PDB file of N, CA, C and O in Angstrom:
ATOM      1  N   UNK A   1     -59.603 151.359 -33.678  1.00 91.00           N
ATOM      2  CA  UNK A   1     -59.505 149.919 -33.745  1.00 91.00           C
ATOM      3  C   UNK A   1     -60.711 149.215 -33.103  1.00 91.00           C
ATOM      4  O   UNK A   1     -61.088 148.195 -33.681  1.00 91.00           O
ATOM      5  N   UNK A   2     -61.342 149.575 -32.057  1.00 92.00           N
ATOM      6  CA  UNK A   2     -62.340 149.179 -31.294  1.00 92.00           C
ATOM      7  C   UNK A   2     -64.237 148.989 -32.472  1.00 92.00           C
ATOM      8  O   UNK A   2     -65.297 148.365 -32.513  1.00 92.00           O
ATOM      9  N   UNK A   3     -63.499 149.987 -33.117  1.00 94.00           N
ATOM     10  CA  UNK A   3     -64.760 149.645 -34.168  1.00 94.00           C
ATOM     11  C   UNK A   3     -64.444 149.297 -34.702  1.00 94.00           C
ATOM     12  O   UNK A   3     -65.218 148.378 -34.970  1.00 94.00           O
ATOM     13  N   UNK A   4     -63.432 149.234 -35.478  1.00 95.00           N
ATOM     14  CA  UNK A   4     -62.938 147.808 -36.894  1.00 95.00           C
ATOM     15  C   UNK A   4     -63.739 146.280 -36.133  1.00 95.00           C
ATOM     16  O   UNK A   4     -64.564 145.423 -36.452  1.00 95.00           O
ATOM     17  N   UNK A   5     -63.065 146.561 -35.229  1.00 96.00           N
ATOM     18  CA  UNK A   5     -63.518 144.898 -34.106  1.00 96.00           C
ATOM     19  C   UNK A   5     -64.707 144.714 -33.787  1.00 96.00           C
ATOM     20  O   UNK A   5     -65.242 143.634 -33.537  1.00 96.00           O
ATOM     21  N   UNK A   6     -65.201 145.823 -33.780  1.00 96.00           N
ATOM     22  CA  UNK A   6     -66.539 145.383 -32.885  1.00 96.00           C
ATOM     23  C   UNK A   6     -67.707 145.343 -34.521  1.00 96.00           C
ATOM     24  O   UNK A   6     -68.650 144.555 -34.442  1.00 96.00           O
ATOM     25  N   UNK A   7     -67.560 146.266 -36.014  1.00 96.00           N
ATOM     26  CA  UNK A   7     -67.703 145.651 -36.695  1.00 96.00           C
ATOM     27  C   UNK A   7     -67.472 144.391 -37.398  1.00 96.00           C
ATOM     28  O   UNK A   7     -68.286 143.928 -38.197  1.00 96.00           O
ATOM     29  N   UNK A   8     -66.606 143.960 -37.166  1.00 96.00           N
ATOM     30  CA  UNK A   8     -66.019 142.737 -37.226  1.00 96.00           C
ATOM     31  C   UNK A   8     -67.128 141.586 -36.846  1.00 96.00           C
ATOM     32  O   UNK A   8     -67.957 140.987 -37.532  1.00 96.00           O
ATOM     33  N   UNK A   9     -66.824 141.544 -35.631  1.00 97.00           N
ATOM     34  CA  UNK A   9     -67.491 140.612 -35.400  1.00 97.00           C
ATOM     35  C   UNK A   9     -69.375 141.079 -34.971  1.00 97.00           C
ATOM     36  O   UNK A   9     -70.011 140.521 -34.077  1.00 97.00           O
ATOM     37  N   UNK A  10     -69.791 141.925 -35.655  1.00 96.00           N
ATOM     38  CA  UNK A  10     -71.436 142.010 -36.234  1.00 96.00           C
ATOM     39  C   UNK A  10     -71.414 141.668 -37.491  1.00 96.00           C
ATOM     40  O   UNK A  10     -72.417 141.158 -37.991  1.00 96.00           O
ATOM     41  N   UNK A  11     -70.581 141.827 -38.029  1.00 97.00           N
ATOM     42  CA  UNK A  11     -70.888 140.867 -39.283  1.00 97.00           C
ATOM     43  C   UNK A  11     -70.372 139.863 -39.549  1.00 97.00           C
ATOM     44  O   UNK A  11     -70.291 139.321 -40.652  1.00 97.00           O
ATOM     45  N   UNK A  12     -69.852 139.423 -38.240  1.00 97.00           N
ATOM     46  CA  UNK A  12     -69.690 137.921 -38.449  1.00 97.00           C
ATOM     47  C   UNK A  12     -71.155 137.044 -37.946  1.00 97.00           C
ATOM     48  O   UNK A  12     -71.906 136.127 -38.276  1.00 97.00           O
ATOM     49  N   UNK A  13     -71.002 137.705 -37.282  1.00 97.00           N
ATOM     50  CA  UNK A  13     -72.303 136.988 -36.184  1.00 97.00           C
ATOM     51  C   UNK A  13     -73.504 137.366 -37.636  1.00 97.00           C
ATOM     52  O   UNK A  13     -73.820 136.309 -38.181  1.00 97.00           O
ATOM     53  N   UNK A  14     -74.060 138.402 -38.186  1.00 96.00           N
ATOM     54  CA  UNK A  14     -74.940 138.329 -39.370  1.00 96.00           C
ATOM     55  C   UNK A  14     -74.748 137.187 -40.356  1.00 96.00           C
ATOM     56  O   UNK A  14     -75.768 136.628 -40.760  1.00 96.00           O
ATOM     57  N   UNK A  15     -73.877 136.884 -40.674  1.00 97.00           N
ATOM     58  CA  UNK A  15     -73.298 135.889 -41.746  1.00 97.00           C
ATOM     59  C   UNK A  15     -73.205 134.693 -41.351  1.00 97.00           C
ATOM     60  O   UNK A  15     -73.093 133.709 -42.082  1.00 97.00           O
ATOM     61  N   UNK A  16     -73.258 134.712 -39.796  1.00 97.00           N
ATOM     62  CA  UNK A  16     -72.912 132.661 -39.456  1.00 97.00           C
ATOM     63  C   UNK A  16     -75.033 132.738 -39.182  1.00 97.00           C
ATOM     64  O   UNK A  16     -75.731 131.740 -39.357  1.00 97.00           O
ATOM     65  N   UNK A  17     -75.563 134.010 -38.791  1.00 96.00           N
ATOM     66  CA  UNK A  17     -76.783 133.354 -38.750  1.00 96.00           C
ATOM     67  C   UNK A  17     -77.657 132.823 -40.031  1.00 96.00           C
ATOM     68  O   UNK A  17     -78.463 131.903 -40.166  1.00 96.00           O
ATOM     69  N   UNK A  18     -77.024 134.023 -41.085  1.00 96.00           N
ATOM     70  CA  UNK A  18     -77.741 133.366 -42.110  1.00 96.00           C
ATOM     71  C   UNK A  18     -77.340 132.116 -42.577  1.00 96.00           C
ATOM     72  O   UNK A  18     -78.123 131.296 -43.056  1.00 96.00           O
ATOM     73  N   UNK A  19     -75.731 131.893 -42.405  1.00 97.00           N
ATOM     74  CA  UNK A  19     -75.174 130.586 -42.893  1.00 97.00           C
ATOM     75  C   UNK A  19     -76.167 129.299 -42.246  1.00 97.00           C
ATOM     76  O   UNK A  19     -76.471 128.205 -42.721  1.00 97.00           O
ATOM     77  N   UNK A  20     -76.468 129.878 -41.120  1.00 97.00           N
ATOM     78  CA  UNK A  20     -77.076 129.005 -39.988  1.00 97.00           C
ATOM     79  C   UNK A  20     -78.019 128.238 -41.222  1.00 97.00           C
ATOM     80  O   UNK A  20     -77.705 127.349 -42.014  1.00 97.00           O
ATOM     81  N   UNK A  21     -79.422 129.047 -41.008  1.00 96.00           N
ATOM     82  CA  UNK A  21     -80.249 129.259 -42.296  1.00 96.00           C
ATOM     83  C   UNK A  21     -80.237 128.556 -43.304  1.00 96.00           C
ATOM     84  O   UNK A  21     -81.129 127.758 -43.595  1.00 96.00           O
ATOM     85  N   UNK A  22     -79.130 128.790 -44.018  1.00 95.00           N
ATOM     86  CA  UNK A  22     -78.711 128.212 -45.476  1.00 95.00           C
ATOM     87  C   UNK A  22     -78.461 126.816 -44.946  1.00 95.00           C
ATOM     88  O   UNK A  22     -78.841 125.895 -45.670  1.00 95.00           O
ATOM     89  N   UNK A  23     -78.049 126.602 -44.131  1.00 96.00           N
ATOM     90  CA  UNK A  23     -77.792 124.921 -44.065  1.00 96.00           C
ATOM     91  C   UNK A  23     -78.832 124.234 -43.285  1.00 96.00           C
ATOM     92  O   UNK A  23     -78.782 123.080 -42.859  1.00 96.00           O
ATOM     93  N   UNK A  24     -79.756 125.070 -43.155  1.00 94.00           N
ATOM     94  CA  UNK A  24     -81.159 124.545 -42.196  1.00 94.00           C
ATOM     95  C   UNK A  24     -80.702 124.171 -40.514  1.00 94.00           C
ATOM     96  O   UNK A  24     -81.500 123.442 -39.925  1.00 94.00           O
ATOM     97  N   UNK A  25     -79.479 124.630 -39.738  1.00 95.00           N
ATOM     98  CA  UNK A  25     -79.275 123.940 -38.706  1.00 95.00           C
ATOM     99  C   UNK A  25     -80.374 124.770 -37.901  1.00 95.00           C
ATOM    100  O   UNK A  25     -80.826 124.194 -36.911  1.00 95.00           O
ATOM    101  N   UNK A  26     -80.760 125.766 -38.125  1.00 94.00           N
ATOM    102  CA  UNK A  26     -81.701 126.450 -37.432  1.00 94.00           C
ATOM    103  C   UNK A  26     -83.269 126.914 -38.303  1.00 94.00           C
ATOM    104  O   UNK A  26     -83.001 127.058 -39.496  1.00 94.00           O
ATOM    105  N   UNK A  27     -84.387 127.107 -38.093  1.00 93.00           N
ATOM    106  CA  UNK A  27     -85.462 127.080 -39.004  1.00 93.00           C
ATOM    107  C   UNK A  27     -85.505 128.665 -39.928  1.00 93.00           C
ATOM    108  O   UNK A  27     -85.876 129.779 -39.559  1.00 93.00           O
ATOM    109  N   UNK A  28     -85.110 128.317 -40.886  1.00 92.00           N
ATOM    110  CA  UNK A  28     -85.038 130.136 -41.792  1.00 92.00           C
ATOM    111  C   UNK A  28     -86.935 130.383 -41.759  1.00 92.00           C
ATOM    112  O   UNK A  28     -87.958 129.724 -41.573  1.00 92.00           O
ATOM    113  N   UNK A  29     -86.533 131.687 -42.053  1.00 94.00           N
ATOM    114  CA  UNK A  29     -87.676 132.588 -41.803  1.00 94.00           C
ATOM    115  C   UNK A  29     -87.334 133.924 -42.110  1.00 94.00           C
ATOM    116  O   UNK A  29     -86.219 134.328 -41.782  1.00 94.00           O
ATOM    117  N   UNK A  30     -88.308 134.833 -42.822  1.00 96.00           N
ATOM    118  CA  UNK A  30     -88.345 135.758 -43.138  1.00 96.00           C
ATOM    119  C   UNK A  30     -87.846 136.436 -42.354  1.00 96.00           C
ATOM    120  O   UNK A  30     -86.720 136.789 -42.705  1.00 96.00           O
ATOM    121  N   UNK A  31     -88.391 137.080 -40.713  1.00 96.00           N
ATOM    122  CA  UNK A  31     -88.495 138.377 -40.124  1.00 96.00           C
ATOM    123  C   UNK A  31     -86.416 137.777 -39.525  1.00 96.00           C
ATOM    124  O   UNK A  31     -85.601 138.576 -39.065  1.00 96.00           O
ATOM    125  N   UNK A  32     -86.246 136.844 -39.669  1.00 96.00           N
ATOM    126  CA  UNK A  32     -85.031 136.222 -38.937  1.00 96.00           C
ATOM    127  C   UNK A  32     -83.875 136.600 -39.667  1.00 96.00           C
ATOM    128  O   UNK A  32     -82.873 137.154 -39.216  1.00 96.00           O
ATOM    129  N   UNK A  33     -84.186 136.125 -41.261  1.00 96.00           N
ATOM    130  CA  UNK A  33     -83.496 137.010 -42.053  1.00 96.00           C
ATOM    131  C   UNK A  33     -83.065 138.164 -42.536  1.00 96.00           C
ATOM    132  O   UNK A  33     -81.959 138.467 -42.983  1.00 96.00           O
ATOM    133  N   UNK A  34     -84.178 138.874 -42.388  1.00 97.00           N
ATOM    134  CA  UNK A  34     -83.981 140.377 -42.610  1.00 97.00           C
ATOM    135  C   UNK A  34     -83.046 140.707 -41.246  1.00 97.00           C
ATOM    136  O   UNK A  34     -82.061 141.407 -41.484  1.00 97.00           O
ATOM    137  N   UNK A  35     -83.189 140.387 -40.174  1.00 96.00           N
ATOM    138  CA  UNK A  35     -82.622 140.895 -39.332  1.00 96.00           C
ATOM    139  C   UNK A  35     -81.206 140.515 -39.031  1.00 96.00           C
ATOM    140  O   UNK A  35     -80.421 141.242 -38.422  1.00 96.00           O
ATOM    141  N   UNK A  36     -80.886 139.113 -39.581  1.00 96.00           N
ATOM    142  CA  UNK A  36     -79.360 138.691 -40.021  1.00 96.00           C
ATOM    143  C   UNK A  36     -78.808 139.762 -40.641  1.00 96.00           C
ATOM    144  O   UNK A  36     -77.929 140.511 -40.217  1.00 96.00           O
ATOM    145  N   UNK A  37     -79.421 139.784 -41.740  1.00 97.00           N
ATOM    146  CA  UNK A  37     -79.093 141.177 -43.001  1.00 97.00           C
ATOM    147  C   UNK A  37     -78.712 142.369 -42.325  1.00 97.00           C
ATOM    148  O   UNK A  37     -77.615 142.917 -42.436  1.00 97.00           O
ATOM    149  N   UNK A  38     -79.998 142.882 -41.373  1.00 97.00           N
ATOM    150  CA  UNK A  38     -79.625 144.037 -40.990  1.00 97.00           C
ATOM    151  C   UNK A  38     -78.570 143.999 -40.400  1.00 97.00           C
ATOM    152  O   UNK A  38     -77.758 144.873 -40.703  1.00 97.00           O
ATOM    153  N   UNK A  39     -78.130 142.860 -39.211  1.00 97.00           N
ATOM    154  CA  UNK A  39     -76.801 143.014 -38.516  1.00 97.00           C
ATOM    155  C   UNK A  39     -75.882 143.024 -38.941  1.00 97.00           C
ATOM    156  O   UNK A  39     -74.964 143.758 -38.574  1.00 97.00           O
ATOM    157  N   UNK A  40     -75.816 141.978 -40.115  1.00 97.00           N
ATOM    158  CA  UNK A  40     -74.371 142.013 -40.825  1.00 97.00           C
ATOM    159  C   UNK A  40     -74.449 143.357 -41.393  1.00 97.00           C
ATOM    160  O   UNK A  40     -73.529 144.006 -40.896  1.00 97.00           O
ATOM    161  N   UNK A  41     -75.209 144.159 -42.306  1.00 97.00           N
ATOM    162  CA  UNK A  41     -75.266 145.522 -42.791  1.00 97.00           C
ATOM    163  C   UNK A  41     -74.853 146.285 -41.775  1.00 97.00           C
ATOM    164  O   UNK A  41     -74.207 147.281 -42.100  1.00 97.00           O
ATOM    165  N   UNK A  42     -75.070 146.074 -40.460  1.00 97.00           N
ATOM    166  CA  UNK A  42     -74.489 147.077 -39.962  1.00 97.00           C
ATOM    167  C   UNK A  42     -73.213 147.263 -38.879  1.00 97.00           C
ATOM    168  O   UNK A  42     -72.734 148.191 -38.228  1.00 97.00           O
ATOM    169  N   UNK A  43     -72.979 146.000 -39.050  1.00 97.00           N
ATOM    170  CA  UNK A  43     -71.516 145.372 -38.717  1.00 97.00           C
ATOM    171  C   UNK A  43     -70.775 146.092 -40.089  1.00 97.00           C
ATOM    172  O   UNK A  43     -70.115 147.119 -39.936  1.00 97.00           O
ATOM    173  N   UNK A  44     -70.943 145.461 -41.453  1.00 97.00           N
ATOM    174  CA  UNK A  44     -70.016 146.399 -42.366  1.00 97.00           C
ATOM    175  C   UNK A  44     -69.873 147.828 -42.270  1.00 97.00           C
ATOM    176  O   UNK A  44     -68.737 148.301 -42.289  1.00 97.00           O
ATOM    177  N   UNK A  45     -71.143 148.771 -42.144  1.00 97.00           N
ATOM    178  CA  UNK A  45     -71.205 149.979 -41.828  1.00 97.00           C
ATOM    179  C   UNK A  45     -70.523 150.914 -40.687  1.00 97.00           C
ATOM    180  O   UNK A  45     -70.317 152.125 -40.753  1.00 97.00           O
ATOM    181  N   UNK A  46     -70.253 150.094 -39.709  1.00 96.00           N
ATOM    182  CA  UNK A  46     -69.605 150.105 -38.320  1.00 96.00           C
ATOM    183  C   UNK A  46     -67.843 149.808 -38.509  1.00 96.00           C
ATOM    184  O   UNK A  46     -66.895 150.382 -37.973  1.00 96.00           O
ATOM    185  N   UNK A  47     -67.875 148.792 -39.394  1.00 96.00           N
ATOM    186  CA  UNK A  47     -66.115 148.623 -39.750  1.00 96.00           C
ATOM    187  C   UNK A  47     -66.031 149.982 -40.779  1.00 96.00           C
ATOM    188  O   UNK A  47     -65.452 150.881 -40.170  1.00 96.00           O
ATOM    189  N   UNK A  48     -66.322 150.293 -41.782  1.00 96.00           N
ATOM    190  CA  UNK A  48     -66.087 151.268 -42.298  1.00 96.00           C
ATOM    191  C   UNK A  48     -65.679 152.641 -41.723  1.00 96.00           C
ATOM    192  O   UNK A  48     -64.607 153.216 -41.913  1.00 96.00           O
ATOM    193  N   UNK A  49     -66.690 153.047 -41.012  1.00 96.00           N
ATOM    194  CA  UNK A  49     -67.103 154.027 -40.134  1.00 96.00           C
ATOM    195  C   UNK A  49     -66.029 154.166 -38.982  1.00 96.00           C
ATOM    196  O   UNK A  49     -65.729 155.136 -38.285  1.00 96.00           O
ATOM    197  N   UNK A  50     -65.425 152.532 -39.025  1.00 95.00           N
ATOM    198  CA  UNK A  50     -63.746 152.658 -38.236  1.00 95.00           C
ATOM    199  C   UNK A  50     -62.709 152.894 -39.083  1.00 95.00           C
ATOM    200  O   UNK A  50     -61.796 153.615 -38.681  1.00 95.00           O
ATOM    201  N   UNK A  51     -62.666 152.412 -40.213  1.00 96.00           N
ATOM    202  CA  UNK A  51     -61.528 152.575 -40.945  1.00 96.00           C
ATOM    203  C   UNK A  51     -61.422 154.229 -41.415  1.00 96.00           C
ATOM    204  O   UNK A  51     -60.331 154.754 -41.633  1.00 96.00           O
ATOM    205  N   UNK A  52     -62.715 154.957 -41.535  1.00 96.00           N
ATOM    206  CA  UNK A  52     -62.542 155.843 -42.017  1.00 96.00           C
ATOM    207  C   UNK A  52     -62.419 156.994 -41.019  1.00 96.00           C
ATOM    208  O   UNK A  52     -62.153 158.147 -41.360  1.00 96.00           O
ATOM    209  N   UNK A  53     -62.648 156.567 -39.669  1.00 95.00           N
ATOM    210  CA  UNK A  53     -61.951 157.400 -38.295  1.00 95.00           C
ATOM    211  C   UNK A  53     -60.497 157.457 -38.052  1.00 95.00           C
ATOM    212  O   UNK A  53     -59.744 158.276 -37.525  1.00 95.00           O
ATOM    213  N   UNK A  54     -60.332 156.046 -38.742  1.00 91.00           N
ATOM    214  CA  UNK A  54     -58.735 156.091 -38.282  1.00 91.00           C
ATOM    215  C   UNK A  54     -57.856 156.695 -39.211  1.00 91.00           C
ATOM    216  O   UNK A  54     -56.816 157.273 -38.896  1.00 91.00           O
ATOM    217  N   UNK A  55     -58.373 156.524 -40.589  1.00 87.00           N
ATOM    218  CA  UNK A  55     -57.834 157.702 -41.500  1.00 87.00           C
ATOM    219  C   UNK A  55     -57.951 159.454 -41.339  1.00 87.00           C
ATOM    220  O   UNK A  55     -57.444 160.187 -42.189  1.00 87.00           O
TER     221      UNK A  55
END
């Protein structure tokens, strides 16, 4: 469960930065984005990687 959660919220936090982004409240940028991406990518990878422990 501790990784369902803790993926959880890395890809939340990836997704509100890019949201950030998308609505301009913060200045988008390349190297900023990719690295949104990467977190949320690896927030999903991390929930998986729980669900499929707990199975």
């Amino acid at each position: 469960m501790p990784l369902i959660l803790a993926g959880l919220a890395l890809a939340a936090a990836g997704l509100g930065l890019l949201l950030a982004q998308a609505i301009r409240a913060i200045e988008p940028g390349i190297p900023l984005a990719l690295t949104a991406f990467a977190v949320a990518l690896a927030g999903i990878f991390l929930g998986v990687a729980g669900v499929v422990r707990r199975l």
